[in-house]
Amino acid sequence: MARQSILIVGMGGLGVPAAAALVRGGAERLGLVDPDPVELSNLARQVIYGAASLGRLKAAAAAQRLREARPGLSVEAYPVALDRTNAADLIARYDFVIDATDDPAAKFLINDSCLEAGRPFVYAGVLGLSGQAMTVLPGRTACLRCLFEEAPDPAEIASCREAGIIGPAAAVIGEIEAAEALRWLSGGVPELAGKILTYDGSASGRMRVLAVSARAGCGCGAARRVEAAAAFTPARNQ
Ligand SMILES: [Zn+2]
């Protein structure tokens, strides 16, 4: 089955640059999920929304702008918050999912729903001037729960919200997410599958990529698969 569609959850600081990069990169079908309207504070950093978008729902306004940018592009707008009642259904309609949310609970919901549906996704987190990204191939590479056993506590979440998503770091990470999705659509293995990229915008854009091991005991089963693969590796020099 051809891989051709991408769901972007969140059309803010991460989702806007990701969507623009996907359209430039030749993606054919996108789904955009975001429950919020465009606010004045979005206009400067999220360049896709013009003054005419003020007060409109982000998902619908962005879908219209992307269709104008590339006629023939198929874009579906979902002006809803991803939650337990709709996540499985929305995710099953697409081949790859981009986490562009600013909410840790939503990130874990995306993780769990994608594992359940067998859909690969790219996770991203941005805090102040730094950010990180990791692609998860369900049951094959480490998932979010391999890294963090539980969602962070509410105080930590509040501090993330206060620090906010700063434009430049989010733009870099959003474009990296799009590149991961495009690699998957082209039939390749995303560069960050089983690896986490960290970006430090305060140290002149320093990027590091580290391998992430699947955690034994995580429900995603990726660690069991690694063990099985090791057990079947033929001995060399025989
Ligand atoms: Zn896991």
PDB file of C-alpha atoms and ligand atoms in Angstrom, residues 115 141-146 215 218-222, ligand 1:
ATOM      1  CA  LEU A 115       1.298   2.067  18.980  1.00  0.00           C
ATOM      2  CA  THR A 141      12.061   1.346  18.027  1.00  0.00           C
ATOM      3  CA  ALA A 142      11.844   2.989  21.443  1.00  0.00           C
ATOM      4  CA  CYS A 143       8.563   4.774  22.187  1.00  0.00           C
ATOM      5  CA  LEU A 144       7.852   7.739  24.445  1.00  0.00           C
ATOM      6  CA  ARG A 145       7.150   5.442  27.392  1.00  0.00           C
ATOM      7  CA  CYS A 146      10.530   3.778  26.906  1.00  0.00           C
ATOM      8  CA  ARG A 215      13.136  -0.210  27.636  1.00  0.00           C
ATOM      9  CA  CYS A 218       7.697  -1.219  28.219  1.00  0.00           C
ATOM     10  CA  GLY A 219       4.364  -2.281  26.760  1.00  0.00           C
ATOM     11  CA  CYS A 220       5.433  -1.241  23.262  1.00  0.00           C
ATOM     12  CA  GLY A 221       7.417  -4.453  22.884  1.00  0.00           C
ATOM     13  CA  ALA A 222      10.330  -2.856  21.000  1.00  0.00           C
TER      14      ALA A 222
HETATM   15 ZN    ZN B   1       8.211   1.682  24.653  1.00  0.00          ZN
END
